[in-house]
Structures are given as C-alpha cells and as structure tokens.
Short mmCIF file of N, CA and C in Angstrom, two decimals:
data_model
loop_
_atom_site.label_atom_id
_atom_site.label_comp_id
_atom_site.label_asym_id
_atom_site.label_seq_id
_atom_site.Cartn_x
_atom_site.Cartn_y
_atom_site.Cartn_z
N MET R 18 -59.37 -6.51 19.04
CA MET R 18 -59.16 -7.83 18.56
C MET R 18 -58.44 -7.75 17.22
N LYS R 19 -57.41 -8.59 17.10
CA LYS R 19 -56.65 -8.61 15.87
C LYS R 19 -56.90 -9.91 15.13
N MET R 20 -56.92 -9.86 13.84
CA MET R 20 -57.12 -11.04 13.01
C MET R 20 -55.92 -11.23 12.11
N LEU R 21 -55.53 -12.48 11.98
CA LEU R 21 -54.46 -12.80 11.05
C LEU R 21 -55.07 -13.54 9.88
N THR R 22 -54.67 -13.20 8.73
CA THR R 22 -55.13 -13.92 7.55
C THR R 22 -53.93 -14.29 6.70
N PHE R 23 -54.04 -15.40 6.05
CA PHE R 23 -52.99 -15.86 5.15
C PHE R 23 -53.58 -16.05 3.77
N LYS R 24 -52.85 -15.61 2.81
CA LYS R 24 -53.26 -15.85 1.44
C LYS R 24 -52.25 -16.82 0.85
N LEU R 25 -52.72 -17.98 0.48
CA LEU R 25 -51.85 -18.99 -0.11
C LEU R 25 -52.17 -19.11 -1.59
N ARG R 26 -51.11 -19.06 -2.34
CA ARG R 26 -51.26 -19.24 -3.77
C ARG R 26 -51.24 -20.73 -4.08
N PRO R 27 -51.78 -21.15 -5.19
CA PRO R 27 -51.78 -22.58 -5.54
C PRO R 27 -50.38 -23.20 -5.56
N LYS R 28 -49.38 -22.45 -5.97
CA LYS R 28 -48.01 -22.98 -5.98
C LYS R 28 -47.54 -23.25 -4.55
N THR R 29 -47.89 -22.41 -3.62
CA THR R 29 -47.50 -22.59 -2.22
C THR R 29 -48.19 -23.82 -1.62
N ILE R 30 -49.47 -23.98 -1.89
CA ILE R 30 -50.22 -25.14 -1.40
C ILE R 30 -49.61 -26.42 -1.97
N PHE R 31 -49.32 -26.42 -3.26
CA PHE R 31 -48.70 -27.59 -3.89
C PHE R 31 -47.34 -27.89 -3.25
N GLY R 32 -46.56 -26.88 -2.96
CA GLY R 32 -45.25 -27.07 -2.32
C GLY R 32 -45.37 -27.69 -0.94
N ILE R 33 -46.35 -27.25 -0.17
CA ILE R 33 -46.58 -27.80 1.17
C ILE R 33 -46.99 -29.26 1.09
N ILE R 34 -47.91 -29.58 0.17
CA ILE R 34 -48.36 -30.96 0.00
C ILE R 34 -47.20 -31.84 -0.45
N LEU R 35 -46.40 -31.35 -1.38
CA LEU R 35 -45.24 -32.11 -1.86
C LEU R 35 -44.23 -32.36 -0.75
N THR R 36 -43.99 -31.38 0.09
CA THR R 36 -43.06 -31.53 1.20
C THR R 36 -43.58 -32.56 2.21
N LEU R 37 -44.84 -32.47 2.56
CA LEU R 37 -45.42 -33.43 3.50
C LEU R 37 -45.37 -34.85 2.94
N THR R 38 -45.66 -35.02 1.66
CA THR R 38 -45.59 -36.34 1.03
C THR R 38 -44.16 -36.89 1.09
N GLY R 39 -43.19 -36.04 0.82
CA GLY R 39 -41.78 -36.46 0.89
C GLY R 39 -41.39 -36.92 2.28
N VAL R 40 -41.81 -36.18 3.30
CA VAL R 40 -41.50 -36.55 4.68
C VAL R 40 -42.13 -37.90 5.03
N ILE R 41 -43.37 -38.12 4.62
CA ILE R 41 -44.05 -39.39 4.90
C ILE R 41 -43.34 -40.54 4.22
N VAL R 42 -42.92 -40.36 2.96
CA VAL R 42 -42.21 -41.41 2.24
C VAL R 42 -40.89 -41.74 2.93
N VAL R 43 -40.16 -40.73 3.37
CA VAL R 43 -38.88 -40.96 4.06
C VAL R 43 -39.12 -41.73 5.36
N ILE R 44 -40.12 -41.36 6.12
CA ILE R 44 -40.41 -42.04 7.39
C ILE R 44 -40.81 -43.50 7.14
N LEU R 45 -41.69 -43.75 6.17
CA LEU R 45 -42.10 -45.12 5.88
C LEU R 45 -40.93 -45.97 5.40
N THR R 46 -40.06 -45.41 4.57
CA THR R 46 -38.88 -46.13 4.10
C THR R 46 -37.96 -46.47 5.27
N PHE R 47 -37.73 -45.53 6.14
CA PHE R 47 -36.87 -45.74 7.31
C PHE R 47 -37.43 -46.85 8.20
N VAL R 48 -38.71 -46.79 8.50
CA VAL R 48 -39.33 -47.79 9.39
C VAL R 48 -39.30 -49.17 8.75
N SER R 49 -39.65 -49.28 7.46
CA SER R 49 -39.66 -50.60 6.82
C SER R 49 -38.26 -51.19 6.71
N ASN R 50 -37.25 -50.38 6.44
CA ASN R 50 -35.87 -50.89 6.38
C ASN R 50 -35.40 -51.41 7.72
N HIS R 51 -35.76 -50.74 8.78
CA HIS R 51 -35.34 -51.21 10.11
C HIS R 51 -36.08 -52.45 10.55
N MET R 52 -37.32 -52.61 10.12
CA MET R 52 -38.05 -53.83 10.46
C MET R 52 -37.43 -55.03 9.75
N VAL R 53 -37.03 -54.89 8.50
CA VAL R 53 -36.41 -55.99 7.75
C VAL R 53 -35.06 -56.34 8.35
N GLU R 54 -34.26 -55.34 8.69
CA GLU R 54 -32.95 -55.60 9.28
C GLU R 54 -33.07 -56.35 10.59
N SER R 55 -34.00 -55.96 11.44
CA SER R 55 -34.11 -56.62 12.74
C SER R 55 -34.54 -58.07 12.59
N LYS R 56 -35.38 -58.38 11.58
CA LYS R 56 -35.81 -59.76 11.38
C LYS R 56 -34.63 -60.63 10.95
N SER R 57 -33.81 -60.14 10.02
CA SER R 57 -32.69 -60.95 9.54
C SER R 57 -31.61 -61.08 10.60
N VAL R 58 -31.41 -60.05 11.40
CA VAL R 58 -30.39 -60.14 12.45
C VAL R 58 -30.80 -61.16 13.50
N SER R 59 -32.10 -61.21 13.83
CA SER R 59 -32.55 -62.14 14.86
C SER R 59 -32.42 -63.60 14.40
N ALA R 60 -32.34 -63.84 13.08
CA ALA R 60 -32.27 -65.20 12.56
C ALA R 60 -30.84 -65.74 12.48
N VAL R 61 -29.82 -64.95 12.88
CA VAL R 61 -28.44 -65.42 12.83
C VAL R 61 -28.15 -66.23 14.09
N ILE R 62 -27.99 -67.55 13.89
CA ILE R 62 -27.77 -68.46 15.01
C ILE R 62 -26.52 -69.27 14.73
N SER R 63 -25.55 -69.16 15.60
CA SER R 63 -24.31 -69.92 15.42
C SER R 63 -24.58 -71.40 15.66
N ALA R 64 -24.10 -72.22 14.72
CA ALA R 64 -24.31 -73.67 14.82
C ALA R 64 -23.07 -74.40 14.34
N SER R 65 -21.91 -73.86 14.64
CA SER R 65 -20.67 -74.45 14.15
C SER R 65 -20.22 -75.66 14.96
N THR R 66 -20.70 -75.78 16.20
CA THR R 66 -20.30 -76.92 17.03
C THR R 66 -21.52 -77.78 17.39
N ASP R 67 -21.24 -79.01 17.76
CA ASP R 67 -22.30 -79.92 18.19
C ASP R 67 -23.02 -79.34 19.40
N GLU R 68 -22.29 -78.76 20.32
CA GLU R 68 -22.89 -78.20 21.52
C GLU R 68 -23.86 -77.05 21.18
N GLU R 69 -23.48 -76.18 20.25
CA GLU R 69 -24.37 -75.08 19.86
C GLU R 69 -25.64 -75.60 19.21
N ARG R 70 -25.50 -76.62 18.37
CA ARG R 70 -26.69 -77.18 17.71
C ARG R 70 -27.61 -77.84 18.72
N ARG R 71 -27.05 -78.63 19.64
CA ARG R 71 -27.88 -79.27 20.68
C ARG R 71 -28.54 -78.25 21.59
N ASN R 72 -27.81 -77.20 21.94
CA ASN R 72 -28.38 -76.15 22.79
C ASN R 72 -29.55 -75.46 22.09
N TYR R 73 -29.42 -75.25 20.79
CA TYR R 73 -30.53 -74.63 20.05
C TYR R 73 -31.76 -75.53 20.08
N LEU R 74 -31.57 -76.81 19.83
CA LEU R 74 -32.70 -77.75 19.89
C LEU R 74 -33.30 -77.80 21.29
N ALA R 75 -32.45 -77.69 22.29
CA ALA R 75 -32.93 -77.73 23.68
C ALA R 75 -33.80 -76.52 24.01
N THR R 76 -33.60 -75.39 23.32
CA THR R 76 -34.46 -74.22 23.58
C THR R 76 -35.91 -74.51 23.23
N PHE R 77 -36.14 -75.51 22.38
CA PHE R 77 -37.50 -75.93 22.03
C PHE R 77 -37.93 -77.14 22.85
N GLY R 78 -37.06 -77.60 23.75
CA GLY R 78 -37.39 -78.72 24.61
C GLY R 78 -37.00 -80.08 24.05
N TRP R 79 -36.29 -80.13 22.92
CA TRP R 79 -35.95 -81.42 22.31
C TRP R 79 -34.72 -82.03 22.96
N GLU R 80 -34.86 -83.33 23.28
CA GLU R 80 -33.74 -84.12 23.81
C GLU R 80 -33.26 -85.02 22.69
N THR R 81 -31.94 -85.07 22.49
CA THR R 81 -31.38 -85.83 21.36
C THR R 81 -30.40 -86.88 21.82
N ASP R 82 -30.18 -87.89 20.95
CA ASP R 82 -29.15 -88.90 21.19
C ASP R 82 -27.78 -88.25 21.12
N ALA R 83 -26.79 -88.96 21.66
CA ALA R 83 -25.41 -88.46 21.61
C ALA R 83 -24.86 -88.49 20.19
N GLU R 84 -25.32 -89.43 19.39
CA GLU R 84 -24.84 -89.58 18.01
C GLU R 84 -25.63 -88.68 17.06
N PHE R 85 -24.97 -88.29 15.97
CA PHE R 85 -25.66 -87.55 14.93
C PHE R 85 -25.02 -87.88 13.59
N GLU R 86 -25.76 -87.62 12.52
CA GLU R 86 -25.25 -87.83 11.17
C GLU R 86 -24.91 -86.48 10.55
N GLU R 87 -23.86 -86.48 9.73
CA GLU R 87 -23.43 -85.26 9.05
C GLU R 87 -23.32 -85.56 7.56
N LYS R 88 -23.91 -84.69 6.74
CA LYS R 88 -23.92 -84.93 5.30
C LYS R 88 -23.80 -83.60 4.56
N GLU R 89 -22.93 -83.55 3.55
CA GLU R 89 -22.78 -82.36 2.72
C GLU R 89 -23.79 -82.43 1.58
N LEU R 90 -24.43 -81.31 1.27
CA LEU R 90 -25.34 -81.26 0.14
C LEU R 90 -25.35 -79.86 -0.45
N THR R 91 -25.90 -79.74 -1.65
CA THR R 91 -26.00 -78.45 -2.32
C THR R 91 -27.47 -78.12 -2.50
N ILE R 92 -27.84 -76.91 -2.11
CA ILE R 92 -29.22 -76.47 -2.31
C ILE R 92 -29.36 -76.12 -3.79
N PRO R 93 -30.33 -76.72 -4.48
CA PRO R 93 -30.45 -76.51 -5.93
C PRO R 93 -30.70 -75.06 -6.31
N GLN R 94 -30.26 -74.69 -7.51
CA GLN R 94 -30.52 -73.35 -8.04
C GLN R 94 -32.00 -73.17 -8.37
N SER R 95 -32.58 -74.17 -9.03
CA SER R 95 -34.01 -74.08 -9.36
C SER R 95 -34.76 -75.10 -8.50
N TRP R 96 -35.92 -74.68 -8.03
CA TRP R 96 -36.69 -75.49 -7.08
C TRP R 96 -37.94 -76.05 -7.73
N ASN R 97 -38.28 -77.27 -7.29
CA ASN R 97 -39.58 -77.83 -7.62
C ASN R 97 -40.54 -77.47 -6.49
N GLN R 98 -41.76 -77.99 -6.52
CA GLN R 98 -42.76 -77.64 -5.51
C GLN R 98 -42.35 -78.12 -4.11
N VAL R 99 -41.63 -79.23 -4.03
CA VAL R 99 -41.20 -79.75 -2.72
C VAL R 99 -40.28 -78.74 -2.03
N TYR R 100 -39.29 -78.22 -2.76
CA TYR R 100 -38.39 -77.22 -2.17
C TYR R 100 -39.13 -75.93 -1.82
N THR R 101 -40.06 -75.53 -2.67
CA THR R 101 -40.83 -74.32 -2.40
C THR R 101 -41.66 -74.48 -1.13
N ASP R 102 -42.30 -75.63 -0.97
CA ASP R 102 -43.08 -75.90 0.24
C ASP R 102 -42.18 -75.98 1.48
N TYR R 103 -41.02 -76.62 1.31
CA TYR R 103 -40.09 -76.72 2.44
C TYR R 103 -39.61 -75.33 2.86
N ASN R 104 -39.36 -74.47 1.89
CA ASN R 104 -38.91 -73.12 2.23
C ASN R 104 -40.00 -72.34 2.95
N GLU R 105 -41.27 -72.63 2.69
CA GLU R 105 -42.35 -71.98 3.43
C GLU R 105 -42.26 -72.32 4.92
N VAL R 106 -41.95 -73.56 5.23
CA VAL R 106 -41.75 -73.95 6.64
C VAL R 106 -40.60 -73.14 7.23
N GLN R 107 -39.54 -72.96 6.45
CA GLN R 107 -38.38 -72.22 6.92
C GLN R 107 -38.72 -70.74 7.15
N ILE R 108 -39.43 -70.16 6.22
CA ILE R 108 -39.81 -68.74 6.34
C ILE R 108 -40.68 -68.54 7.57
N ASN R 109 -41.56 -69.47 7.86
CA ASN R 109 -42.44 -69.37 9.03
C ASN R 109 -41.67 -69.40 10.34
N GLN R 110 -40.43 -69.92 10.32
CA GLN R 110 -39.66 -69.93 11.56
C GLN R 110 -38.46 -68.98 11.49
N GLY R 111 -38.48 -68.05 10.54
CA GLY R 111 -37.47 -66.99 10.49
C GLY R 111 -36.27 -67.25 9.61
N PHE R 112 -36.28 -68.32 8.82
CA PHE R 112 -35.19 -68.61 7.90
C PHE R 112 -35.69 -68.44 6.47
N ASP R 113 -34.76 -68.40 5.51
CA ASP R 113 -35.13 -68.34 4.10
C ASP R 113 -34.01 -68.97 3.29
N LEU R 114 -34.29 -70.14 2.74
CA LEU R 114 -33.26 -70.86 1.99
C LEU R 114 -33.02 -70.29 0.59
N SER R 115 -33.88 -69.42 0.11
CA SER R 115 -33.69 -68.88 -1.23
C SER R 115 -32.38 -68.11 -1.35
N GLU R 116 -31.88 -67.59 -0.25
CA GLU R 116 -30.60 -66.88 -0.24
C GLU R 116 -29.42 -67.83 -0.45
N TYR R 117 -29.65 -69.14 -0.32
CA TYR R 117 -28.57 -70.12 -0.37
C TYR R 117 -28.65 -71.02 -1.60
N LYS R 118 -29.43 -70.64 -2.60
CA LYS R 118 -29.53 -71.45 -3.81
C LYS R 118 -28.15 -71.62 -4.44
N GLY R 119 -27.81 -72.87 -4.75
CA GLY R 119 -26.53 -73.18 -5.38
C GLY R 119 -25.37 -73.30 -4.41
N LYS R 120 -25.59 -73.10 -3.13
CA LYS R 120 -24.50 -73.16 -2.15
C LYS R 120 -24.44 -74.53 -1.49
N LYS R 121 -23.21 -74.90 -1.09
CA LYS R 121 -23.01 -76.14 -0.34
C LYS R 121 -23.29 -75.87 1.13
N VAL R 122 -24.05 -76.78 1.73
CA VAL R 122 -24.39 -76.69 3.15
C VAL R 122 -24.17 -78.04 3.80
N THR R 123 -24.19 -78.06 5.11
CA THR R 123 -24.05 -79.29 5.86
C THR R 123 -25.37 -79.59 6.54
N LEU R 124 -25.83 -80.82 6.39
CA LEU R 124 -27.06 -81.28 7.03
C LEU R 124 -26.67 -82.12 8.24
N PHE R 125 -27.08 -81.68 9.43
CA PHE R 125 -26.87 -82.45 10.66
C PHE R 125 -28.21 -83.04 11.06
N THR R 126 -28.22 -84.35 11.33
CA THR R 126 -29.45 -85.04 11.71
C THR R 126 -29.29 -85.66 13.09
N TYR R 127 -30.18 -85.28 14.00
CA TYR R 127 -30.19 -85.77 15.37
C TYR R 127 -31.47 -86.56 15.61
N THR R 128 -31.38 -87.65 16.35
CA THR R 128 -32.58 -88.39 16.75
C THR R 128 -33.21 -87.69 17.95
N VAL R 129 -34.52 -87.42 17.85
CA VAL R 129 -35.25 -86.77 18.94
C VAL R 129 -35.90 -87.85 19.78
N ASN R 130 -35.64 -87.81 21.09
CA ASN R 130 -36.13 -88.87 21.99
C ASN R 130 -37.43 -88.53 22.72
N ASN R 131 -37.83 -87.27 22.72
CA ASN R 131 -38.97 -86.90 23.56
C ASN R 131 -40.10 -86.24 22.77
N TYR R 132 -40.31 -86.69 21.53
CA TYR R 132 -41.43 -86.15 20.77
C TYR R 132 -42.74 -86.65 21.39
N LYS R 133 -43.80 -85.86 21.28
CA LYS R 133 -45.08 -86.23 21.91
C LYS R 133 -45.52 -87.62 21.49
N ASP R 134 -46.19 -88.29 22.38
CA ASP R 134 -46.69 -89.65 22.19
C ASP R 134 -45.56 -90.66 22.02
N SER R 135 -44.36 -90.28 22.39
CA SER R 135 -43.19 -91.19 22.35
C SER R 135 -43.03 -91.89 21.01
N GLN R 136 -43.29 -91.20 19.92
CA GLN R 136 -43.12 -91.80 18.60
C GLN R 136 -41.64 -92.08 18.34
N GLN R 137 -41.39 -93.17 17.66
CA GLN R 137 -40.03 -93.52 17.28
C GLN R 137 -39.74 -92.98 15.88
N GLY R 138 -38.48 -92.79 15.57
CA GLY R 138 -38.09 -92.37 14.24
C GLY R 138 -38.23 -90.87 13.99
N ILE R 139 -38.28 -90.08 15.04
CA ILE R 139 -38.38 -88.63 14.89
C ILE R 139 -36.97 -88.07 14.88
N VAL R 140 -36.68 -87.20 13.90
CA VAL R 140 -35.35 -86.61 13.80
C VAL R 140 -35.45 -85.09 13.68
N ALA R 141 -34.37 -84.44 14.08
CA ALA R 141 -34.21 -83.00 13.89
C ALA R 141 -33.14 -82.81 12.82
N ASP R 142 -33.50 -82.19 11.73
CA ASP R 142 -32.56 -81.87 10.66
C ASP R 142 -32.18 -80.41 10.79
N MET R 143 -30.87 -80.13 10.74
CA MET R 143 -30.38 -78.76 10.85
C MET R 143 -29.47 -78.47 9.66
N LEU R 144 -29.80 -77.44 8.90
CA LEU R 144 -29.00 -77.02 7.76
C LEU R 144 -28.06 -75.89 8.21
N VAL R 145 -26.76 -76.09 8.00
CA VAL R 145 -25.76 -75.14 8.46
C VAL R 145 -24.88 -74.73 7.28
N CYS R 146 -24.64 -73.42 7.15
CA CYS R 146 -23.76 -72.89 6.11
C CYS R 146 -22.77 -71.94 6.78
N ASP R 147 -21.50 -72.24 6.64
CA ASP R 147 -20.44 -71.42 7.24
C ASP R 147 -20.64 -71.21 8.74
N GLY R 148 -21.08 -72.25 9.44
CA GLY R 148 -21.24 -72.19 10.88
C GLY R 148 -22.51 -71.51 11.35
N ILE R 149 -23.39 -71.12 10.43
CA ILE R 149 -24.64 -70.43 10.78
C ILE R 149 -25.82 -71.34 10.43
N LEU R 150 -26.76 -71.45 11.37
CA LEU R 150 -27.98 -72.22 11.12
C LEU R 150 -28.84 -71.47 10.11
N ILE R 151 -29.16 -72.12 8.99
CA ILE R 151 -29.95 -71.46 7.95
C ILE R 151 -31.33 -72.08 7.79
N GLY R 152 -31.61 -73.17 8.51
CA GLY R 152 -32.91 -73.80 8.42
C GLY R 152 -32.91 -75.17 9.04
N GLY R 153 -34.06 -75.81 9.03
CA GLY R 153 -34.16 -77.15 9.57
C GLY R 153 -35.59 -77.50 9.92
N ASP R 154 -35.74 -78.69 10.50
CA ASP R 154 -37.08 -79.17 10.79
C ASP R 154 -37.04 -80.31 11.79
N ILE R 155 -38.22 -80.66 12.26
CA ILE R 155 -38.46 -81.87 13.04
C ILE R 155 -39.35 -82.73 12.15
N CYS R 156 -38.95 -83.99 11.92
CA CYS R 156 -39.74 -84.79 11.00
C CYS R 156 -39.73 -86.27 11.36
N ASN R 157 -40.72 -86.96 10.81
CA ASN R 157 -40.81 -88.40 10.86
C ASN R 157 -40.93 -88.83 9.40
N THR R 158 -39.94 -89.55 8.92
CA THR R 158 -39.91 -89.87 7.50
C THR R 158 -40.58 -91.20 7.17
N SER R 159 -41.22 -91.83 8.14
CA SER R 159 -41.88 -93.10 7.86
C SER R 159 -43.07 -92.89 6.93
N ALA R 160 -43.38 -93.89 6.14
CA ALA R 160 -44.48 -93.80 5.18
C ALA R 160 -45.82 -93.69 5.90
N GLU R 161 -45.95 -94.37 7.04
CA GLU R 161 -47.22 -94.40 7.77
C GLU R 161 -47.50 -93.11 8.51
N ASN R 162 -46.51 -92.61 9.27
CA ASN R 162 -46.71 -91.48 10.17
C ASN R 162 -45.91 -90.25 9.76
N GLY R 163 -45.52 -90.14 8.51
CA GLY R 163 -44.64 -89.07 8.09
C GLY R 163 -45.20 -87.68 8.30
N PHE R 164 -44.34 -86.77 8.73
CA PHE R 164 -44.70 -85.36 8.88
C PHE R 164 -43.42 -84.54 8.88
N LEU R 165 -43.57 -83.24 8.71
CA LEU R 165 -42.45 -82.32 8.76
C LEU R 165 -42.95 -81.02 9.32
N VAL R 166 -42.33 -80.54 10.41
CA VAL R 166 -42.73 -79.29 11.06
C VAL R 166 -41.49 -78.48 11.40
N GLY R 167 -41.69 -77.24 11.80
CA GLY R 167 -40.59 -76.40 12.24
C GLY R 167 -40.03 -76.86 13.56
N PHE R 168 -38.96 -76.21 14.01
CA PHE R 168 -38.32 -76.59 15.27
C PHE R 168 -39.27 -76.50 16.46
N ASN R 169 -40.25 -75.61 16.39
CA ASN R 169 -41.18 -75.45 17.52
C ASN R 169 -42.26 -76.54 17.53
N GLY R 170 -42.24 -77.45 16.57
CA GLY R 170 -43.19 -78.55 16.54
C GLY R 170 -44.50 -78.22 15.84
N GLU R 171 -44.60 -77.03 15.28
CA GLU R 171 -45.84 -76.62 14.60
C GLU R 171 -45.65 -76.57 13.11
#
C-alpha cells in the first residue's frame, strides 16, 4: 500500500484561496452582467407606428378606438414624488424612465373600450422616444374612480 502526502505551506494555501476567490468573483460578475443585459434587451419594443402601438396593447387584450391623441412632452430632470411613484409602475413592467430624464418624448393616448366592468373614460397612455416604447399605463383620470396601473392591468 502506498500513501501520498502533501505538505502545504501557508503561502501556498493563501494562493489557492485567493485563486478560488478570484474565479468566484469573475463568475458572479459574468452572470450578473448577462442578467441585466437580457432584461434591458427584452424591454425594447418598437412603437413608431400606430399599428405597432395598437398591436402591443392587443397583447394585453386591450381594444382601442380608431382615434388617438398625440402630445410632445419633456420628462423632467428632477422628479417629485409623483414622478418617482409613476416610475415604480414602469419599473414593475420592465421600463425605467430615469434613463430619459430631460429628453423629449411623445405621449400617445388611446381610449380603451373593454376594461373590466365596462367603465368609461379608461385610456392607455404610451410614452415613445425615438420610435421605442419607454413606458406607459392604463388609467382612469376621473376624480371618482381614478386609478393608474401597468399595461397588464395590475
């Protein structure tokens, strides 16, 4: 029977631990970078035409009127609590308006005809910058029944 023995000096043990730590850091960095990239890539939605915008709303089951409103606006550089809360709704559905602070965007507003309980005055707002959908919501702006939710209705 033969026995193998290894004698490791403290410098060798430290070198092995340092190498393993480096490998773990590289792997974690690689995985986290790819997770962030895939999230931002999935949020790129073309919305340069009326048909593309309507088709996107239709993926959530929303039926809209033929008419729509178009309005140019600028997303403010500094936000109050209303903008911060609104951006939380956007982040929950895969968008982030903080990247567009100070930029001019186009707001498209469509009337939604098939919201639950057949409520009137429900609209879909879509924020578009350079032909890309950057955010939006489904809302009822009436004082009595007002609400604002993401495109999925939640």
